[in-house]
Coordinates of C-alpha atoms and ligand atoms in Angstrom, one line a residue:
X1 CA 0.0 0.0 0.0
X2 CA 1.2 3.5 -0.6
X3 CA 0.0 7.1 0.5
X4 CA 0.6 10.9 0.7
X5 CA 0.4 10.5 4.6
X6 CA 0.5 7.5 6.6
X7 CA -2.0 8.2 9.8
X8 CA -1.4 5.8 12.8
X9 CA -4.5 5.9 15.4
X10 CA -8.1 6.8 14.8
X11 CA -8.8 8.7 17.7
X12 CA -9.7 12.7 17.3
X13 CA -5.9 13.5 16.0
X14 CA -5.9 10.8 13.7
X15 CA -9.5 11.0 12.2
X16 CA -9.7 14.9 11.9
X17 CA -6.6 14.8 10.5
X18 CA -7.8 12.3 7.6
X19 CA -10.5 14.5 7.2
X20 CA -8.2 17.7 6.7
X21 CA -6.4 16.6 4.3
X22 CA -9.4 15.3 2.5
X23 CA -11.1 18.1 1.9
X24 CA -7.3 19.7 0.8
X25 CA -7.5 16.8 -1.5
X26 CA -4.4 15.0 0.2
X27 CA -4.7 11.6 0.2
X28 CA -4.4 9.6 3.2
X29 CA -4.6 5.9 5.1
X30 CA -5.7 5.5 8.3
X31 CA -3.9 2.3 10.4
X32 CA -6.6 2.1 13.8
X33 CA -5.5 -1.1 16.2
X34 CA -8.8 -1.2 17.7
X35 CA -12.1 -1.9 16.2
X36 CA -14.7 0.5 15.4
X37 CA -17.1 0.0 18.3
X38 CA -14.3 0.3 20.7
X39 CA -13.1 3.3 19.6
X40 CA -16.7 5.1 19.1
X41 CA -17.8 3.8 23.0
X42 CA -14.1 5.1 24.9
X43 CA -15.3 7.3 27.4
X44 CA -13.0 10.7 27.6
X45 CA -13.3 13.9 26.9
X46 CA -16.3 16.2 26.5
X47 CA -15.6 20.1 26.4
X48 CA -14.8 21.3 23.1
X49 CA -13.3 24.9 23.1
X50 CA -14.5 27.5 20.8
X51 CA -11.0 26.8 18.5
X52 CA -12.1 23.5 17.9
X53 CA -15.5 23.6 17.3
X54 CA -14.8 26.9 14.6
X55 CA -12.4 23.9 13.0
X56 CA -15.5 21.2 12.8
X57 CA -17.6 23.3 11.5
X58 CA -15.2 24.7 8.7
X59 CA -13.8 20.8 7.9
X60 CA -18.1 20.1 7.7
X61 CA -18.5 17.7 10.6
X62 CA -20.2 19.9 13.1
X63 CA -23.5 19.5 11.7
X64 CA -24.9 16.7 14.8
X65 CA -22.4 18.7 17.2
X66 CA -24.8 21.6 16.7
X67 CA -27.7 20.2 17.1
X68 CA -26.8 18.4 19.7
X69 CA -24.0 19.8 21.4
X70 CA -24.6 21.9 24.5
X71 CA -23.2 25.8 24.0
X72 CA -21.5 26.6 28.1
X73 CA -21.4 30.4 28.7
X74 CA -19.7 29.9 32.4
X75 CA -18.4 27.6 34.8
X76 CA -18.8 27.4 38.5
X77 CA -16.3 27.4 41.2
X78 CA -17.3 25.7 44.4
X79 CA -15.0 26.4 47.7
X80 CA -15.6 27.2 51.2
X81 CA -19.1 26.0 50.6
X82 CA -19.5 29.1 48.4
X83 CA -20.2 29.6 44.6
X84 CA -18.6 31.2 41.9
X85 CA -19.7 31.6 38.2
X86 CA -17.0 32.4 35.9
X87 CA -18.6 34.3 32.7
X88 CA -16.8 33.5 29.7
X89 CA -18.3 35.3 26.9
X90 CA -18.3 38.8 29.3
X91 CA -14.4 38.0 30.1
X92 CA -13.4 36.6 26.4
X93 CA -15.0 38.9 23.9
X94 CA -17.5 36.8 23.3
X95 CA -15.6 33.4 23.4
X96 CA -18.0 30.0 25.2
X97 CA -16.8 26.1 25.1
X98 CA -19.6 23.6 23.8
X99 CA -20.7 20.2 25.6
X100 CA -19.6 17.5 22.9
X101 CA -18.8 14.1 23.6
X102 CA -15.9 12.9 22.3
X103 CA -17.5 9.7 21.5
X104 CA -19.6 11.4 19.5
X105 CA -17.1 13.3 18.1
X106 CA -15.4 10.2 16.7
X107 CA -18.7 8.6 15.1
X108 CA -19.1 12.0 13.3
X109 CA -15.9 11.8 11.9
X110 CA -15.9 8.1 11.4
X111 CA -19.2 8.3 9.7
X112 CA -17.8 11.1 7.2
X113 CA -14.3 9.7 6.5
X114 CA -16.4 5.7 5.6
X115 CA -18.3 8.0 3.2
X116 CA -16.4 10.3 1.1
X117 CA -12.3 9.7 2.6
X118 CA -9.9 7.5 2.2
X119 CA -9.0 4.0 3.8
X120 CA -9.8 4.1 7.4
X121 CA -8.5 0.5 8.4
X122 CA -9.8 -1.1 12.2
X123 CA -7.8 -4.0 13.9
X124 CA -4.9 -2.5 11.7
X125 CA -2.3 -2.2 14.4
X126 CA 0.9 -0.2 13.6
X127 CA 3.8 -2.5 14.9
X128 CA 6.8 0.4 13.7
X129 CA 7.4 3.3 11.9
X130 CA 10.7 2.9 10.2
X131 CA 12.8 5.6 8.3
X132 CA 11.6 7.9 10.0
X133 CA 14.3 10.7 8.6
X134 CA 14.6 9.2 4.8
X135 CA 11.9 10.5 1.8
X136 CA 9.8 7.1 2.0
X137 CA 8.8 6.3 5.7
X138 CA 7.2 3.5 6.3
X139 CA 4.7 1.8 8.6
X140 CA 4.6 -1.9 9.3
X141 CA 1.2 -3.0 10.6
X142 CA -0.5 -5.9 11.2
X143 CA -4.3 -6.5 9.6
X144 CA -6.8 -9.6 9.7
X145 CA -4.1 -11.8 10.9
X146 CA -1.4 -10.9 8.1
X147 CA 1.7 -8.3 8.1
X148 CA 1.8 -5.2 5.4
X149 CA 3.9 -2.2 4.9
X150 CA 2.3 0.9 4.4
X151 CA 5.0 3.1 2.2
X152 CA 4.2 7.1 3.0
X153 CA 5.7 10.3 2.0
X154 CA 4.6 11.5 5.8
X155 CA 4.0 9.5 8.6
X156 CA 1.6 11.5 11.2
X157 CA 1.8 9.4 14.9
X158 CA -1.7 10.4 16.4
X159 CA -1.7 6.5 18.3
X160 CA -2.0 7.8 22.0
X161 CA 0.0 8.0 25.0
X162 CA 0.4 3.8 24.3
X163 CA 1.4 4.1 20.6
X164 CA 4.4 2.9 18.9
X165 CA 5.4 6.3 16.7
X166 CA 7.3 7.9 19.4
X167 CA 9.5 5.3 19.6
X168 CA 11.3 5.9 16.0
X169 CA 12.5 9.0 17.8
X170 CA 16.2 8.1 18.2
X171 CA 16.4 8.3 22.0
X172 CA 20.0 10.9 21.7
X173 CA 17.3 13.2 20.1
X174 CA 14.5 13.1 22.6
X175 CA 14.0 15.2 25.7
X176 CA 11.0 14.1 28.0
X177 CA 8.9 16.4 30.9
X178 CA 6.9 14.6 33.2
X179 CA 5.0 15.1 36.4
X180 CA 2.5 12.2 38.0
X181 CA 0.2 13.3 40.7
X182 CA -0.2 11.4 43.7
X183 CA -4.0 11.4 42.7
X184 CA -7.0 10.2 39.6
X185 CA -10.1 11.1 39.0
X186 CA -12.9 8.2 40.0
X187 CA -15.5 9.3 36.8
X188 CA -18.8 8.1 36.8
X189 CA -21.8 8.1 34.1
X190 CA -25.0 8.3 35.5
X191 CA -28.7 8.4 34.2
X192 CA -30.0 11.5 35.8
X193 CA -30.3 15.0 34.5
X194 CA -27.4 17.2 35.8
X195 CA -28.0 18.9 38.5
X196 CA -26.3 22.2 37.5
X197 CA -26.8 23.9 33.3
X198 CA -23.0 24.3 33.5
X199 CA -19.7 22.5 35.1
X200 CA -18.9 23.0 38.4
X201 CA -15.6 22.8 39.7
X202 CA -15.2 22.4 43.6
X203 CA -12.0 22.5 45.5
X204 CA -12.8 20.8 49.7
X205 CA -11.0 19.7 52.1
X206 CA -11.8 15.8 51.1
X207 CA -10.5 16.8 47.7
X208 CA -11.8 17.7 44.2
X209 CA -15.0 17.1 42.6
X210 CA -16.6 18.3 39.3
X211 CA -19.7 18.0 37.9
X212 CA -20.0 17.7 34.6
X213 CA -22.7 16.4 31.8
X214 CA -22.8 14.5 28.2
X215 CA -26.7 15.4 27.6
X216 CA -29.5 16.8 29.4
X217 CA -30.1 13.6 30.8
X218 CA -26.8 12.2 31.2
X219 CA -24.3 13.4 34.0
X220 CA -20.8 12.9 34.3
X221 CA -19.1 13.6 37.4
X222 CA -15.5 12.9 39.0
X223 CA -14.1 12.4 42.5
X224 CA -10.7 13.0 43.7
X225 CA -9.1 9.9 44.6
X226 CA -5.9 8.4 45.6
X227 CA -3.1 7.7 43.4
X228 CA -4.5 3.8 41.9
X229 CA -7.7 3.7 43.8
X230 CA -10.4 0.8 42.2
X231 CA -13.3 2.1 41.1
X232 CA -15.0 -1.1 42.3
X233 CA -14.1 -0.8 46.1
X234 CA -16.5 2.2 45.9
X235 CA -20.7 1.0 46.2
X236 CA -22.8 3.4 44.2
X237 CA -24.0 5.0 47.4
X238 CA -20.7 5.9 48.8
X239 CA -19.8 7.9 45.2
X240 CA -23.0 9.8 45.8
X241 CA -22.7 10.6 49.7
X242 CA -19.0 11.9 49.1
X243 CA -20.2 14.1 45.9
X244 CA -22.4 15.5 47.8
X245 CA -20.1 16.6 50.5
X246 CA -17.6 18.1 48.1
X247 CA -20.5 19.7 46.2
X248 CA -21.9 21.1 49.7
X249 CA -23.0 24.9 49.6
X250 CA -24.4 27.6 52.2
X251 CA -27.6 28.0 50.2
X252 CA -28.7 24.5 50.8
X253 CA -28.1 23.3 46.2
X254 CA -29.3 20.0 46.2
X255 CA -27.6 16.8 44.1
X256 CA -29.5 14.6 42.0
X257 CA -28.7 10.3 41.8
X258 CA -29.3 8.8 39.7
X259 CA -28.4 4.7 38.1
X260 CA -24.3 4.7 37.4
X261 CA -24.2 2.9 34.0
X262 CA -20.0 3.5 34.1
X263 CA -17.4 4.6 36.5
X264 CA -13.7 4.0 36.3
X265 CA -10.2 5.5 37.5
X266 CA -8.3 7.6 35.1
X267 CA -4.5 8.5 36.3
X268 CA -3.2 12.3 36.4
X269 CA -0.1 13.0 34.3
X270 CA 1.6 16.2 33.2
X271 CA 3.7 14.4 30.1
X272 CA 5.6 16.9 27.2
X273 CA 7.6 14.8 24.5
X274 CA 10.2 17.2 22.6
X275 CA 10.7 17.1 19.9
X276 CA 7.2 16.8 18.3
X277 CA 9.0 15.5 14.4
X278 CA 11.8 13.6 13.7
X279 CA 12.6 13.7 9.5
X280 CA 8.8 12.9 8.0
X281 CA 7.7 11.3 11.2
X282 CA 5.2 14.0 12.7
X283 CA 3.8 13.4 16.3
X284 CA 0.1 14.6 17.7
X285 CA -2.1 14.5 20.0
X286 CA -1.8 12.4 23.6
X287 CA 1.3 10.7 21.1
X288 CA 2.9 13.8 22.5
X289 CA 1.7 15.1 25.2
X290 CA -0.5 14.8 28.1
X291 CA -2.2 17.0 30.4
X292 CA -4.3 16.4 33.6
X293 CA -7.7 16.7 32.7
X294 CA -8.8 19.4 34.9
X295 CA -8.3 21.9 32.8
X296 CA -10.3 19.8 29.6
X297 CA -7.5 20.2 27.2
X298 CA -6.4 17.3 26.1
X299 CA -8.5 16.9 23.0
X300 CA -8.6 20.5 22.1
X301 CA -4.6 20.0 22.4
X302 CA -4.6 17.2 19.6
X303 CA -7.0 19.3 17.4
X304 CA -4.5 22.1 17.6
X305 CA -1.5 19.8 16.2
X306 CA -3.6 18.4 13.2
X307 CA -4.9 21.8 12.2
X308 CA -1.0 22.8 12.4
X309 CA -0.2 19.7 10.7
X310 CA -2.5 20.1 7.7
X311 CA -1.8 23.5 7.2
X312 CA 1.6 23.3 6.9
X313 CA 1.6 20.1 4.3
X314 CA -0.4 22.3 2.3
X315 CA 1.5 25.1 2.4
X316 CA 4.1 23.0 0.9
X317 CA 1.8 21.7 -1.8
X318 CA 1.0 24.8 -2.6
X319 CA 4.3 26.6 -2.5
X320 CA 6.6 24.4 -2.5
X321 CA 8.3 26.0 0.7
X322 CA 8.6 23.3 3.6
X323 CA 8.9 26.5 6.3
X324 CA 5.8 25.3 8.0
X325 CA 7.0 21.5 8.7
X326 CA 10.2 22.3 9.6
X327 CA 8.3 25.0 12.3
X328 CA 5.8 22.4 13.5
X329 CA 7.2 21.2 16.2
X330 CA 7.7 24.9 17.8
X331 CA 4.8 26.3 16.5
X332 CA 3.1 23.2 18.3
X333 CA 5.3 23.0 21.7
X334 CA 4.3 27.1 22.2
X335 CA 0.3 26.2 22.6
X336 CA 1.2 22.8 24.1
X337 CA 3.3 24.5 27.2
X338 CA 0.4 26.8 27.9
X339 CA -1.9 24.2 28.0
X340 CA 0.5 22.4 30.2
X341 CA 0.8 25.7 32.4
X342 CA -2.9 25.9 32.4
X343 CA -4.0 22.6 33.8
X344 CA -0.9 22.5 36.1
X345 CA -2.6 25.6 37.6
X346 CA -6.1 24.0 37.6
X347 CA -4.8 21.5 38.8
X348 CA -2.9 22.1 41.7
X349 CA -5.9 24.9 42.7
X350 CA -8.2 22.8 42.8
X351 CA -7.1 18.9 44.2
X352 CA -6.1 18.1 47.5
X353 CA -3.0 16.4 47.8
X354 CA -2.1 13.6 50.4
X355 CA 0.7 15.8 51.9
X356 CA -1.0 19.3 51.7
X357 CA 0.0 21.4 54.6
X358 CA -2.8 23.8 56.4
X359 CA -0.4 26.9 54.8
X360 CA -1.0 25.2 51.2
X361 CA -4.6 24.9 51.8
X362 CA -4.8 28.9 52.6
X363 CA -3.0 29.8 49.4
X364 CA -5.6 27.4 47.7
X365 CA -8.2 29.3 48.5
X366 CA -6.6 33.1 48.5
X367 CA -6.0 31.7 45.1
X368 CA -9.8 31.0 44.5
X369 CA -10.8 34.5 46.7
X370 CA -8.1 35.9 44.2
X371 CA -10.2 34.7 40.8
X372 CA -13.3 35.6 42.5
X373 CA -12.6 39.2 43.4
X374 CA -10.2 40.2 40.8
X375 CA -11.1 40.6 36.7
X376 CA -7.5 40.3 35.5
X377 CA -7.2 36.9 38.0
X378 CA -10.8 35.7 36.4
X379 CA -10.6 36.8 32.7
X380 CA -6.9 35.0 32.7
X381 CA -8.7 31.6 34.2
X382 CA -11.1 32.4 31.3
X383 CA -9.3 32.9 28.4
X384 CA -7.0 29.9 29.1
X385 CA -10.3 27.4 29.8
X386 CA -11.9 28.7 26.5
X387 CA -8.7 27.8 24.5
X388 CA -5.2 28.9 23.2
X389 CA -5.4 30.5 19.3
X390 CA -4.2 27.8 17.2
X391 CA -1.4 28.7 15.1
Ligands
FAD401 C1 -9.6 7.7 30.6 C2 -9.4 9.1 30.0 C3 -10.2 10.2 30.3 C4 -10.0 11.4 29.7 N1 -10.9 12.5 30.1 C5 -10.6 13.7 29.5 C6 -11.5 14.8 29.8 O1 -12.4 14.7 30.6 N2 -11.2 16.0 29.2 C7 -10.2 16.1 28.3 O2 -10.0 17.2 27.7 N3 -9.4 15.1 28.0 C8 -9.6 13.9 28.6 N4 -8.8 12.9 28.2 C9 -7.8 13.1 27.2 C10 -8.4 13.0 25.8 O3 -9.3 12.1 25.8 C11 -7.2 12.8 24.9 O4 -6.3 13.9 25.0 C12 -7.6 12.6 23.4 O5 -8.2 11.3 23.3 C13 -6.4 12.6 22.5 O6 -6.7 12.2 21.3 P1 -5.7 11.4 20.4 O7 -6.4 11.2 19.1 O8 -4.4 12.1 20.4 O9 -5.4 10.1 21.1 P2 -6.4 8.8 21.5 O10 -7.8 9.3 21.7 O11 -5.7 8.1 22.6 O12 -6.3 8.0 20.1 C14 -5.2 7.2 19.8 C15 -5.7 6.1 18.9 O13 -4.6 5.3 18.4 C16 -4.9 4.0 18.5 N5 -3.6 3.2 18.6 C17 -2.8 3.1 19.6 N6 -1.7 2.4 19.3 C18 -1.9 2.0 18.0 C19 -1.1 1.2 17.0 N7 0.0 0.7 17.4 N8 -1.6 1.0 15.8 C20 -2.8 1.6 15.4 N9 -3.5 2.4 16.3 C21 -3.1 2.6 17.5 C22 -5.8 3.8 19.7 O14 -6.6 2.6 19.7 C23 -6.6 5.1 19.6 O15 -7.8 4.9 18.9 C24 -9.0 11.6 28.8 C25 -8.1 10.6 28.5 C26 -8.3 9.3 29.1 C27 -7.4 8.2 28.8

């Protein structure tokens, strides 16, 4: 098999991507290891920022998102047993996030790319990328049981944190930042209406909680819990009596319960892997970079490498001038470190860790006081939650 650009991974990075270069009428082949149900039922993200939504609806798959899709003007803040709403349009010039699952992201995409893209191949798992820095890159993969080699003029990596692309990175070249936190996030799905129209992020003494939602009748929420907790040593009813101590307020806001169809443990990691291209071999998305998901980034993130991606290819189809690819991996690290900044700083405003000392706990919430009282503190919390320009 042979292609303009070799796409490992079918998850947002690696199916807008395909879809990009489609309608810049740049072939591509999509490698996916998983099948198609899998990857259209992983529960993840759901707050789209106003970037990536403004980059659906220009590559035409925002069609469902806007029907369905849930427009947030705010956020709350929760602390002290008090309640904060956080205005985004008022602080941003206008600027909101939208309520979109990323399940539902992935169908739309996988729907359009089945109808009018290229190959998009499931249980096609990438085993390497190899020449990486010659002119013909290629991906061996394995599919319905038999090995193949896909020959590329580009190879884009968009397989995950787990992926195999990163690896053809010579390891001299490479420079890794991590952090772990001595914390995850226990998420549930539950049947019941949310009980609040927008998120609501609240920082107690027990630790974190947010409540958030994938439909009007859906709610997704998340406790603070420590570092490798099992979701199954906590009953249904203990989830619910801790949310709705962290959730607690002075004016009496009552939680709704509801049947929990899902919950599970997801791990917090700050991870930056630099650089972001070796020779044809392109990384994005979670490939490259992690964040904590406080701060809801991590998808937006891997939109913001694709569009980069795309635009820069086709710059050099159109030019000839390969400035752009040889820039991407700055012009991607520059939004990448601000969304690491930003959920750092969510991050460590908002969770309790196991160590926290009562001084820590004060600056938390001068911290919160500070966003609550101050525009400058508030509109920089806004700005950074409705998304970094893409470049
Ligand atoms: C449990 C969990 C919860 C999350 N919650 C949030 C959240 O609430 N908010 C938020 O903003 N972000 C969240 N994230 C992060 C967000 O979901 C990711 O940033 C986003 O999925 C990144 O998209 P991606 O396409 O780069 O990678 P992925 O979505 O990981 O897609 C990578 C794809 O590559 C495939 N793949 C891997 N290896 C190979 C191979 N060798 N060959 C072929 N295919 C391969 C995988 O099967 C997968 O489909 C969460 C992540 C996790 C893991």
């Amino acid at each position: 098999m042979r292609t303009t650009v070799g796409i490992i991974g079918a998850g947002p990075a690696g199916l807008l991507l395909a879809r990009l270069l489609h309608n810049a009428g740049i072939d591509s082949v999509v490698l996916e290891a998983r099948d198609r149900a899998y990857v259209e039922h992983r529960q993840r993200a759901g707050i789209l920022e106003q970037g990536t939504v403004d980059v659906l609806r220009a590559a035409g798959a925002g069609e469902r998102m806007d029907r369905e899709g849930l427009r947030h003007d705010g956020i709350e803040l929760r602390y002290d047993r008090k309640r904060h709403r956080v205005d985004f349009p008022a602080l941003t010039g206008g600027r909101s996030v939208m309520v979109y699952a990323q399940t539902e992201v992935c169908k739309d995409l996988i729907a359009l790319q089945l109808k009018e893209g290229g190959p998009l191949l499931f249980e096609a798992e990438a085993l390497a990328v190899e020449g990486a820095d010659s002119d013909r890159p290629t991906v061996r993969f394995r599919h319905e049981g038999r090995e193949d080699v896909l020959e590329c003029d580009y190879v884009v990596g968009c397989d995950g944190f787990w992926g195999v692309a990163r690896k053809a990175v010579p390891e001299e070249l490479v420079r890794v930042f991590e952090r772990t936190y001595p914390f995850g996030w226990l998420g549930i799905l539950a049947d019941v209406p949310p009980s609040h129209d927008e998120l609501v992020y609240a920082r107690h003494d027990r630790g974190f909680a947010l409540l958030s939602m994938r439909s009007p009748s859906v709610s997704r929420l998340y406790l603070q819990v420590p570092e490798g907790a099992d979701a199954e040593s906590w009953s249904d009813d203990e989830i619910w009596d801790e949310l709705e101590r962290r959730f607690e307020t002075e004016d009496g806001w009552a939680l709704e319960r509801g049947p929990i169809t899902q919950k599970s443990v997801t791990p917090m990691r700050s991870y930056v892997h630099e650089p972001m291209r070796h020779g044809r071999l392109f990384l994005a998305g979670d490939a490259a970079h992690i964040v904590p998901p406080t701060g809801a980034k991590g998808l937006n993130l891997a939109v913001g490498d694709v569009v980069t991606f795309a635009r820069a290819l086709t710059h050099q189809r159109d030019t000839g001038s390969a400035e752009l690819l040889d820039a991407y991996s700055e012009t991607c690290l520059r939004r990448v470190w601000q969304a690491e900044r930003f959920s750092y700083d969510m991050t460590t405003l908002l969770h309790r860790s196991p160590d926290a000392t009562p001084f820590e706990d004060r600056l938390q919430i001068a911290r919160l006081e500070r966003i609550a009282t101050s525009a400058a503190a508030e509109t920089d919390l806004a700005e950074g939650y409705t998304g970094f320009p893409f470049q």
